[in-house]
mmCIF file of C-alpha atoms and ligand atoms in Angstrom:
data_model
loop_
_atom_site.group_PDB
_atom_site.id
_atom_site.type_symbol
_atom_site.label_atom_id
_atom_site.label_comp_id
_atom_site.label_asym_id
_atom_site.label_seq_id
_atom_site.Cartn_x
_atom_site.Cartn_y
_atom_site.Cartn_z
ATOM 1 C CA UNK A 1 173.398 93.948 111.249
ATOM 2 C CA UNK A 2 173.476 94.538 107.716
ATOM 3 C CA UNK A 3 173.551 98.202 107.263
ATOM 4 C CA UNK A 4 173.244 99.908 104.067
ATOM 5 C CA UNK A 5 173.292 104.593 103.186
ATOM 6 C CA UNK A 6 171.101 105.575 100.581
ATOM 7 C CA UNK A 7 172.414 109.201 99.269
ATOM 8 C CA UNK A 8 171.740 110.963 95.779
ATOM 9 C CA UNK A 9 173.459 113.853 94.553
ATOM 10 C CA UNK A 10 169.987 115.198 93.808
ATOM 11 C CA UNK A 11 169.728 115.777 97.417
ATOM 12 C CA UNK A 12 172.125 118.330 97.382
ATOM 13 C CA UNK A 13 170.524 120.457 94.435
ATOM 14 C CA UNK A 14 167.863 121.765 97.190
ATOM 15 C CA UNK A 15 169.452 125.359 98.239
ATOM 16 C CA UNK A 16 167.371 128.005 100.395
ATOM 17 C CA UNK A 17 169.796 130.733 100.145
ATOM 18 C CA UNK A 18 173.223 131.463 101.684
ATOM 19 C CA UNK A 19 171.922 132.447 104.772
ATOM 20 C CA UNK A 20 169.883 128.886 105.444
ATOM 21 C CA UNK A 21 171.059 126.817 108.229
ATOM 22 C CA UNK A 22 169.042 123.724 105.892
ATOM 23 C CA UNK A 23 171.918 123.820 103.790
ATOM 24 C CA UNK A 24 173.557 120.787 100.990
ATOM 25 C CA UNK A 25 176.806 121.144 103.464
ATOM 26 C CA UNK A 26 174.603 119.290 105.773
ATOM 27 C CA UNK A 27 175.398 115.707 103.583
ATOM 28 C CA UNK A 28 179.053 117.070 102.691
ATOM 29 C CA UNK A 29 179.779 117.097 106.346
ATOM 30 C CA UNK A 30 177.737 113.912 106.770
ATOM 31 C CA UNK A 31 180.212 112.786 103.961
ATOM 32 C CA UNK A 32 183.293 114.052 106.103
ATOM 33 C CA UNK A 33 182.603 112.324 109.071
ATOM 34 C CA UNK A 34 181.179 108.755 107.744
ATOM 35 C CA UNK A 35 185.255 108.490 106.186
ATOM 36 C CA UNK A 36 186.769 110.043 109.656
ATOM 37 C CA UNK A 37 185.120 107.744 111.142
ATOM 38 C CA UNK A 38 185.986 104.553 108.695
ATOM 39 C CA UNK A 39 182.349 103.962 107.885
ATOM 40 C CA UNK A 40 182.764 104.350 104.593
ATOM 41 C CA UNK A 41 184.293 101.070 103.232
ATOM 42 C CA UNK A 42 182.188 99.033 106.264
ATOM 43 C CA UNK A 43 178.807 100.204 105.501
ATOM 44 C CA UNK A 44 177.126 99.739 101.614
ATOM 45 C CA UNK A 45 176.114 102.817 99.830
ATOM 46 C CA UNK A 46 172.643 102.858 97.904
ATOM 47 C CA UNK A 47 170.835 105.181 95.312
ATOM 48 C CA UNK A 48 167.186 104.834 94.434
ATOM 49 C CA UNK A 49 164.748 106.358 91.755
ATOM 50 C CA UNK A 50 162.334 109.836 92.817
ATOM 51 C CA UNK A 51 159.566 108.741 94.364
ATOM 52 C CA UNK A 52 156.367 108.524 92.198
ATOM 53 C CA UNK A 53 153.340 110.795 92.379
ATOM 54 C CA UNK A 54 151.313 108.039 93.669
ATOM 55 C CA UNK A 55 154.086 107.145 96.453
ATOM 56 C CA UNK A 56 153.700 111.000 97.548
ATOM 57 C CA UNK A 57 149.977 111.175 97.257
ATOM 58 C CA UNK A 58 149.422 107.985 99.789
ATOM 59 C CA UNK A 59 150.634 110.880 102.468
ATOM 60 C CA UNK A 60 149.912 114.294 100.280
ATOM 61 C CA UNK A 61 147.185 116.087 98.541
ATOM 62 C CA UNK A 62 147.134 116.693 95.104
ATOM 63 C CA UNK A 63 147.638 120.542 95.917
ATOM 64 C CA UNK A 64 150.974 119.952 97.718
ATOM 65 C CA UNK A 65 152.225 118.215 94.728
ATOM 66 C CA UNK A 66 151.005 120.900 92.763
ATOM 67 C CA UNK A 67 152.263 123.794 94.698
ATOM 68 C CA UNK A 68 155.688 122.926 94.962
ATOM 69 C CA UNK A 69 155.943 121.889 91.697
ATOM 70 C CA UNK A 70 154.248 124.956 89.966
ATOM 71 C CA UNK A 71 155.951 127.437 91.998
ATOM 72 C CA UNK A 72 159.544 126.383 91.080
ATOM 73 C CA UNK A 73 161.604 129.734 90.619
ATOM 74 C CA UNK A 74 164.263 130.299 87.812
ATOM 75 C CA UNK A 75 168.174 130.041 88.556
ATOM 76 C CA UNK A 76 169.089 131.701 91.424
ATOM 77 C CA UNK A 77 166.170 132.779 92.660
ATOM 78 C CA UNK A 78 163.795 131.858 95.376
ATOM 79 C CA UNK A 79 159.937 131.296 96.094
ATOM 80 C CA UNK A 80 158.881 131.793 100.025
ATOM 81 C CA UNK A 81 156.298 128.910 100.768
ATOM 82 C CA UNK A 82 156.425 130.837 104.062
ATOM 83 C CA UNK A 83 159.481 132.595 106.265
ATOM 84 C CA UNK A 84 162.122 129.442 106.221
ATOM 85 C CA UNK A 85 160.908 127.558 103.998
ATOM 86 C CA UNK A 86 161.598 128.373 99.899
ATOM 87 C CA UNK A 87 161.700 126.610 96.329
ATOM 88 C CA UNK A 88 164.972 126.799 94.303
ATOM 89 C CA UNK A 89 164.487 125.676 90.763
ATOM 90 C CA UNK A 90 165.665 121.742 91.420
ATOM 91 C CA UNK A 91 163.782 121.983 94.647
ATOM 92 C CA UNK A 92 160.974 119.545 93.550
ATOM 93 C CA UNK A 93 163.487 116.831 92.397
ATOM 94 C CA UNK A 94 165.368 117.038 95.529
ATOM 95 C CA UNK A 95 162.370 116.219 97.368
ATOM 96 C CA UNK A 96 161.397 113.937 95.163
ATOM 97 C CA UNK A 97 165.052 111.949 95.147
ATOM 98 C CA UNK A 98 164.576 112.369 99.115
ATOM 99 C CA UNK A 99 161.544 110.051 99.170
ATOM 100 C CA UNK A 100 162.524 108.029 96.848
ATOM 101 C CA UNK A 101 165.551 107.349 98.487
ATOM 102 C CA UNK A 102 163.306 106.843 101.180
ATOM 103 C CA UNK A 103 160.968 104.619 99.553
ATOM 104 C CA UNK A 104 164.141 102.371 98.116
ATOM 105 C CA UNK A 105 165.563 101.820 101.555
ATOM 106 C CA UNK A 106 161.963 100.707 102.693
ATOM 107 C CA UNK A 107 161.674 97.950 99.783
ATOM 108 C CA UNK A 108 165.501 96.862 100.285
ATOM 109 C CA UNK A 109 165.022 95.856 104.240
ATOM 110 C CA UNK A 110 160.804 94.809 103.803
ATOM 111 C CA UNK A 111 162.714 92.447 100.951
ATOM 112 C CA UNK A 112 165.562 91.801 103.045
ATOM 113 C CA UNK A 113 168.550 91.988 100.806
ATOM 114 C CA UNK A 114 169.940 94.593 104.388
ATOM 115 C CA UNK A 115 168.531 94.751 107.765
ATOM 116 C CA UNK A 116 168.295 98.550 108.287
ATOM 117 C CA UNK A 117 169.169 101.650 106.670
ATOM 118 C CA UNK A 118 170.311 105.367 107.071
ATOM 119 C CA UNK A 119 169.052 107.719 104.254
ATOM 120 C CA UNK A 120 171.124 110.920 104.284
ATOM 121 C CA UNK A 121 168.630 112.533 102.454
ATOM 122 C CA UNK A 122 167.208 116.546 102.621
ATOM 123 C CA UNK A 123 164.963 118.358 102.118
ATOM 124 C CA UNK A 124 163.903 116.826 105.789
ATOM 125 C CA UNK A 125 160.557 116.190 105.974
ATOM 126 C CA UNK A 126 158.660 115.840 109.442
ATOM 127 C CA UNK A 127 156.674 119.343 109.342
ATOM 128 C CA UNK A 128 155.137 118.476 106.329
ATOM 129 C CA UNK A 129 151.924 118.235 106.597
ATOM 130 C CA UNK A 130 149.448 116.392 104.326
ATOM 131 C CA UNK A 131 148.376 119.286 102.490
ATOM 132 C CA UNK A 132 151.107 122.019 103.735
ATOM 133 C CA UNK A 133 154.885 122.470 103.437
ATOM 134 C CA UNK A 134 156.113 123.528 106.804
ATOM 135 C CA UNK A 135 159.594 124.228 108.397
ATOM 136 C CA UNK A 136 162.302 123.467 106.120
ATOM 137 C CA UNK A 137 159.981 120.470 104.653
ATOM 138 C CA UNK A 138 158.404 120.078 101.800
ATOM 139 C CA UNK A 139 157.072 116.221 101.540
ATOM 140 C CA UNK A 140 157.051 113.655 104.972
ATOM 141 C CA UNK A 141 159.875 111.263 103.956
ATOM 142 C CA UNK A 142 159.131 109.324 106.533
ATOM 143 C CA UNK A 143 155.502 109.206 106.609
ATOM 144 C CA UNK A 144 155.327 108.658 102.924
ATOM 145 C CA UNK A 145 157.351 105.767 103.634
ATOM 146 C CA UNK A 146 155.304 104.247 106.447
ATOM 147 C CA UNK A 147 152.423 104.250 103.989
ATOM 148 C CA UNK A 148 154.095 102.428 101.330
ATOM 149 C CA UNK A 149 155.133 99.763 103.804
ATOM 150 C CA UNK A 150 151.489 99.841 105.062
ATOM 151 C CA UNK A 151 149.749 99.907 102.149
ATOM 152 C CA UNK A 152 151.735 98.301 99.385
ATOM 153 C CA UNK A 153 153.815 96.136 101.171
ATOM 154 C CA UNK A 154 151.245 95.229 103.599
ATOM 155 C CA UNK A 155 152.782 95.258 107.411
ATOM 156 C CA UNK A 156 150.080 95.637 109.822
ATOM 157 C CA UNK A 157 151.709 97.841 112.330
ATOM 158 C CA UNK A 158 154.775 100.190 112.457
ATOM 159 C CA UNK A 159 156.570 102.616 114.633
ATOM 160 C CA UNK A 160 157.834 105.874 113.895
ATOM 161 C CA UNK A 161 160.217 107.311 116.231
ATOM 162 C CA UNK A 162 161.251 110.977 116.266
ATOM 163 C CA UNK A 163 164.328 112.134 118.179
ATOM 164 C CA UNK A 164 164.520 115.809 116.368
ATOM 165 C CA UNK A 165 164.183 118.637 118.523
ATOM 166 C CA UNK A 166 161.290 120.030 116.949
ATOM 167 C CA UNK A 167 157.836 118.297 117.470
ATOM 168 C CA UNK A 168 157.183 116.335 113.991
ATOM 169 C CA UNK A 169 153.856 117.699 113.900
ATOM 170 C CA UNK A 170 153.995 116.800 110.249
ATOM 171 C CA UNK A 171 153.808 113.124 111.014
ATOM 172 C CA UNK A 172 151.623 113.322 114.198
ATOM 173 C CA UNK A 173 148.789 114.776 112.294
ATOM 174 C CA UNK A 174 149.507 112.052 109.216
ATOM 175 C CA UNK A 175 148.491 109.149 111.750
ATOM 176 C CA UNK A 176 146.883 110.830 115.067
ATOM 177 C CA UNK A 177 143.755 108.311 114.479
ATOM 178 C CA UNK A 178 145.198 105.357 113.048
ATOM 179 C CA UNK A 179 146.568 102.690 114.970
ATOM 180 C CA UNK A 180 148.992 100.697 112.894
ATOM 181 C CA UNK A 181 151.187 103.639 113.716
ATOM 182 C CA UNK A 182 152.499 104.231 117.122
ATOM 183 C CA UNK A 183 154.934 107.563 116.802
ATOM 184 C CA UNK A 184 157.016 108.043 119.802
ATOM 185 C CA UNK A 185 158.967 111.024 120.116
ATOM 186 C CA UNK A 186 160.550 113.811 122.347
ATOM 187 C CA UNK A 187 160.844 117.701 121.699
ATOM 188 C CA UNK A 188 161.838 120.567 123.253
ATOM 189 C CA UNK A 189 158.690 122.401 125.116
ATOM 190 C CA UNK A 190 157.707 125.057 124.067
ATOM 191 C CA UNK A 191 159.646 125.568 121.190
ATOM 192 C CA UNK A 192 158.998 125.479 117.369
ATOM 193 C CA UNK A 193 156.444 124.592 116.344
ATOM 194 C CA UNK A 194 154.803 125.695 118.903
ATOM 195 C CA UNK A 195 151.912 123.181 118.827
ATOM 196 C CA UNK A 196 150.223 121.589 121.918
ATOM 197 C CA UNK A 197 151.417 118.436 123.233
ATOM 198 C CA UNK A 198 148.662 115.794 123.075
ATOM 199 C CA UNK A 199 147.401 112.928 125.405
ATOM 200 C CA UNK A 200 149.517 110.417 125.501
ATOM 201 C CA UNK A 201 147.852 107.059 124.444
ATOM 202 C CA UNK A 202 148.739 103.643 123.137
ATOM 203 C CA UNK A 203 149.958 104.848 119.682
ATOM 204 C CA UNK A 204 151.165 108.511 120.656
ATOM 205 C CA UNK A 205 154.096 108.636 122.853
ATOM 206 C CA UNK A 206 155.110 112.457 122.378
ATOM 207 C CA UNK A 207 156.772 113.279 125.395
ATOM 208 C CA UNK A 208 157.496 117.342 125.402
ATOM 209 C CA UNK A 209 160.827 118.512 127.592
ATOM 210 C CA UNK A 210 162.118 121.428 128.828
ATOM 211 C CA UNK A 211 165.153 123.653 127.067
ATOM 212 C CA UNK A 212 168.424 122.541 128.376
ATOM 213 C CA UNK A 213 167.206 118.867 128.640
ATOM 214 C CA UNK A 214 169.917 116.329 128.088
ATOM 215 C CA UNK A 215 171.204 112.481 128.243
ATOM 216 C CA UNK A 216 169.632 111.707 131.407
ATOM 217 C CA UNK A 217 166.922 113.083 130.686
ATOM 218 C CA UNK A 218 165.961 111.675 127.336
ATOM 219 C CA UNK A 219 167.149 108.131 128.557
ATOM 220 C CA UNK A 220 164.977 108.296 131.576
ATOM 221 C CA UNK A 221 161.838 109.411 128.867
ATOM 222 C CA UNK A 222 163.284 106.563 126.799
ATOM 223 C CA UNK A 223 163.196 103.252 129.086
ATOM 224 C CA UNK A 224 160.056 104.601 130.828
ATOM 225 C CA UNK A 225 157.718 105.532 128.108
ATOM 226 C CA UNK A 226 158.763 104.604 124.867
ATOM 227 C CA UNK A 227 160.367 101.197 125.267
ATOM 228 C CA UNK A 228 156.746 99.959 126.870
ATOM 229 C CA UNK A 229 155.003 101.383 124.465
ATOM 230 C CA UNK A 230 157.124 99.810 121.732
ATOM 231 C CA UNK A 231 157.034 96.751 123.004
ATOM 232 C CA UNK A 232 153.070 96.248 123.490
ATOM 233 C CA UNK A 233 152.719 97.744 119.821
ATOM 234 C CA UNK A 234 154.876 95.299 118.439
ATOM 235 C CA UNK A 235 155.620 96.839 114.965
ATOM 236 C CA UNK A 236 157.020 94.705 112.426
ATOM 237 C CA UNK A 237 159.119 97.859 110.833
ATOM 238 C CA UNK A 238 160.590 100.773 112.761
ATOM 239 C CA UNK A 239 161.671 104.321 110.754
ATOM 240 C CA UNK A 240 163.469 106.523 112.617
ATOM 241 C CA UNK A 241 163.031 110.537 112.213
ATOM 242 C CA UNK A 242 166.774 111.088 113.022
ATOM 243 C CA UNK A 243 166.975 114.967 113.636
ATOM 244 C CA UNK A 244 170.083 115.848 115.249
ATOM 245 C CA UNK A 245 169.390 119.113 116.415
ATOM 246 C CA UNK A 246 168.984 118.056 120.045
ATOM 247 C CA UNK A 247 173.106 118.348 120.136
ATOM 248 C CA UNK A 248 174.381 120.274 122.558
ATOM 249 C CA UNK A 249 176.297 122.224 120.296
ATOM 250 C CA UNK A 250 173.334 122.970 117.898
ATOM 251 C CA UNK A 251 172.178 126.160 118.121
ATOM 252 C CA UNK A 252 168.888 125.787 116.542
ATOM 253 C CA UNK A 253 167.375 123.521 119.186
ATOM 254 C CA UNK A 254 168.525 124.206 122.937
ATOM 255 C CA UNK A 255 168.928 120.892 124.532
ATOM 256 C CA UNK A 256 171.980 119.234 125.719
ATOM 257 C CA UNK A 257 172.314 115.460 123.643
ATOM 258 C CA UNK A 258 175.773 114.352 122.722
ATOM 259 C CA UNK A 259 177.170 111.206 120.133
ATOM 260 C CA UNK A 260 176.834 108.827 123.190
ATOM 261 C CA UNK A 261 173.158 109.794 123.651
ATOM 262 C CA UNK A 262 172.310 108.837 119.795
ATOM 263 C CA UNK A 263 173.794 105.453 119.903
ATOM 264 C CA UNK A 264 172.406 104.535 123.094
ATOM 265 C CA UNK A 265 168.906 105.404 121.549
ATOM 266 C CA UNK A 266 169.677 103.847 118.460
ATOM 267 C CA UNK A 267 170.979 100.422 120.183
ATOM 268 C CA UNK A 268 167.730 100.487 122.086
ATOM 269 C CA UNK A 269 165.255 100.549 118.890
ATOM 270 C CA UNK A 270 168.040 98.066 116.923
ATOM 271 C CA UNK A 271 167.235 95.693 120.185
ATOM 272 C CA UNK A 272 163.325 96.687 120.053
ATOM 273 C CA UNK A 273 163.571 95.939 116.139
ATOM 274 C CA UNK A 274 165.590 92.967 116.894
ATOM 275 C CA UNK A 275 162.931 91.276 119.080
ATOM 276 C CA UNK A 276 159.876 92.375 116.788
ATOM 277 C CA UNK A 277 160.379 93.795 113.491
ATOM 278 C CA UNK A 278 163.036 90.836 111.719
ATOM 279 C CA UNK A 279 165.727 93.705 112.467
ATOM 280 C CA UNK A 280 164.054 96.361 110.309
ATOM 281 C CA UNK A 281 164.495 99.624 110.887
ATOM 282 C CA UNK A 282 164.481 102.808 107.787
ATOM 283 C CA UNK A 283 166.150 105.997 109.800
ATOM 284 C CA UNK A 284 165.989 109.586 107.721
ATOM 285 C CA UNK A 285 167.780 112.356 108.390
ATOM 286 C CA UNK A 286 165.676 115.498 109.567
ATOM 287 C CA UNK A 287 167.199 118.423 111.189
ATOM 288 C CA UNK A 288 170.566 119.052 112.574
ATOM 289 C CA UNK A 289 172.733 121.997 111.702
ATOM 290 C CA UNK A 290 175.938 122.267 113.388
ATOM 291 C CA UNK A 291 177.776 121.169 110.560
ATOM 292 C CA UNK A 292 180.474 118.955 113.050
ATOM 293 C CA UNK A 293 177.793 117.891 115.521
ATOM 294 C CA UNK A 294 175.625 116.661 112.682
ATOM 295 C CA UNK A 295 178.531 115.003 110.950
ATOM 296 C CA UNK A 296 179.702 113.417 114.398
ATOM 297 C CA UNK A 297 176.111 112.365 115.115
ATOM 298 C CA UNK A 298 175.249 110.765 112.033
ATOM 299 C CA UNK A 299 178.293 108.267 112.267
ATOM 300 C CA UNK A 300 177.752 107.505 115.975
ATOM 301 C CA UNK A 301 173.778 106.404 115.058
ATOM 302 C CA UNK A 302 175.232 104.887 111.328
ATOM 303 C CA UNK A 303 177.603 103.064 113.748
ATOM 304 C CA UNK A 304 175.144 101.648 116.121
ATOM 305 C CA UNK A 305 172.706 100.701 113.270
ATOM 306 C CA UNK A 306 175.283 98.346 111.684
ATOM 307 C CA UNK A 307 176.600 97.639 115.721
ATOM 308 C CA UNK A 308 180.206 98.268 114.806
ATOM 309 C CA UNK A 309 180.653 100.359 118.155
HETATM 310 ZN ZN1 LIG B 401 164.484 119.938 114.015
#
C-alpha cells in the first residue's frame, strides 16, 4: 500500500501544562520511533492547511467554535474548559492544523494520489462532542472528517473504528442515528467516560471490556463482532481512531494490548478496506501516553498500514 504521515508543527503548539499526560512529546516520541524503526525514508510525509470553519461546523456548533476560540489565554497561561481539558494561547490553531491535517489526508486517498494515511496529529479528538469539548479534545478529527467525505466528497457509507481505551463517546453521539456510519469500537468497562454502553445494532458495534483485557481478548471481539459487521456495511472509506492507550504499559487506560496486537488489528481493517473501500483507510492519533509504548505503537500500526512488516 501506498502509505503517506501527515504532521504539522502546529500540532505541537497545543500545551496543557507540565503536569499533562496530553503532552507535544507525544509526536516527538512518535518522531523517535518512526526513524528507530526505518519508517522514515519508506513512508511519505504530508502537511495540510487548518481546517475551515465550515469543515468544523459539518460536525460542531457555532458555540464550540466560538468557545474555544474566545477563551484563548495569554502566554503561559491556561483556561480550564473543565478538569483535563485547557486552552493555551495557540490552542485553537493546533486544533485547527489537527483537522486539517485530517481533512488533507481524507482528500489525498478519496483522490487517490496514496491509499491510506496516518495523521500524527493532537489535540485528539474523540470526546468531542458536537457542541462540547471533552477529555483532552477539543474538535472530533475524525468525525469532522467522515463528514467531509460524506458530504462533500459524496461516499455513501463509512466506518469508523475506535481502538482507544476510552469509549469515543464524542463520535458515537455524532452518528448514533445515521446509518452511513457504522463505528465499531472497544473500551475498557467501566472506565472514563463513564457512559453506558449501548445496544449493539447494525451500525454500532461498541463492545465494552473489562480492566486487564488483552490480545486475546480484543482479537476474539475483533473476528466475532466487528469483522461481520464490517463486512455487511460495506464502507467505501475506513478512519481509524488510533488511541494507543490500551498498551499494557500505559498507565492511563488498564488493559493489557502490545505492538503485535495493533498490527494484527490494523492488517485486518487494511484487508476489510482492501476488499471494500479501494484500500482507503484515514487513521488519527487519539490517546496514548506512555511516551515509548506510544512511539513503539504508532510504528507497528504505520508499519502494517503501508504492509512493510
Ligand atoms: Zn484514550
Amino acid at each position: 500500500m501506498s502509505t503517506a504521515i501527515y504532521s504539522h508543527p502546529d500540532c505541537s503548539l497545543h500545551e496543557m501544562g507540565d503536569w499533562h499526560p496530553e503532552t507535544p512529546a507525544r509526536l516527538r516520541a512518535i518522531e523517535d520511533q518512526l526513524i528507530l524503526a526505518r519508517l522514515d525514508g519508506l513512508i511519505e510525509r504530508r502537511d495540510g492547511p487548518p481546517a475551515t470553519e465550515a469543515a468544523l461546523l459539518r460536525n460542531h456548533t457555532r458555540g464550540l467554535l466560538d468557545l474555544v476560540r474566545d477563551n484563548l489565554p495569554g502566554a503561559g497561561k491556561h483556561y480550564p474548559l473543565d478538569g483535563d481539558t485547557l486552552l493555551c494561547k495557540d490552542s485553537y490553531q493546533a486544533a485547527l492544523r489537527a483537522a486539517g491535517l485530517a481533512l488533507a489526508a481524507t482528500d489525498a486517498v478519496i483522490g487517490g494520489s496514496i491509499d491510506n494515511a496516518f495523521c500524527a496529529i493532537r489535540p485528539p479528538g474523540h470526546h468531542a462532542l458536537p457542541a462540547e469539548p471533552m477529555g483532552f479534545c477539543l474538535f472530533n478529527n475524525v468525525a469532522i472528517a467522515a463528514r467531509h467525505a460524506l458530504e462533500v466528497h459524496g461516499l455513501e457509507r463509512v466506518a469508523i473504528v475506535d481502538f482507544d481505551v476510552h469509549h469515543g463517546n464524542g463520535t458515537e453521539a455524532s452518528f448514533r442515528d445515521d446509518p452511513r456510519v457504522l463505528m465499531a469500537s472497544f473500551f475498557q468497562h467501566p472506565f472514563y467516560p463513564f457512559t453506558e454502553p449501548g445496544p449493539v445494532t447494525a451500525t454500532s458495534v461498541n463492545i465494552p471490556v473489562a480492566a486487564y483485557s488483552g490480545g486475546d481478548v480484543v482479537r476474539k471481539l475483533v473476528q466475532e463482532q466487528w469483522l461481520p459487521a464490517l463486512h455487511a456495511h460495506r464502507p467505501q472509506m475506513i478512519f481509524i481512531s488510533a488511541g494507543f492507550d490500551a498498551h499494557r504499559e500505559d498507565d492511563l487506560g488498564g488493559m493489557a494490548l502490545v505492538e503485535a496486537d495493533y498490527a494484527w488489528i490494523t492488517h485486518r481493517l487494511v484487508e476489510v478496506a482492501r476488499e471494500h473501500a479501494g484500500g482507503r483507510i484515514v487513521s488519527c492519533l487519539e490517546g496514548g501516553y506512555n511516551l515509548s509504548a506510544l512511539g513503539r505503537s504508532v510504528a507497528a500500526h504505520v508499519k502494517a498500514l503501508a504492509e512493510l512488516d
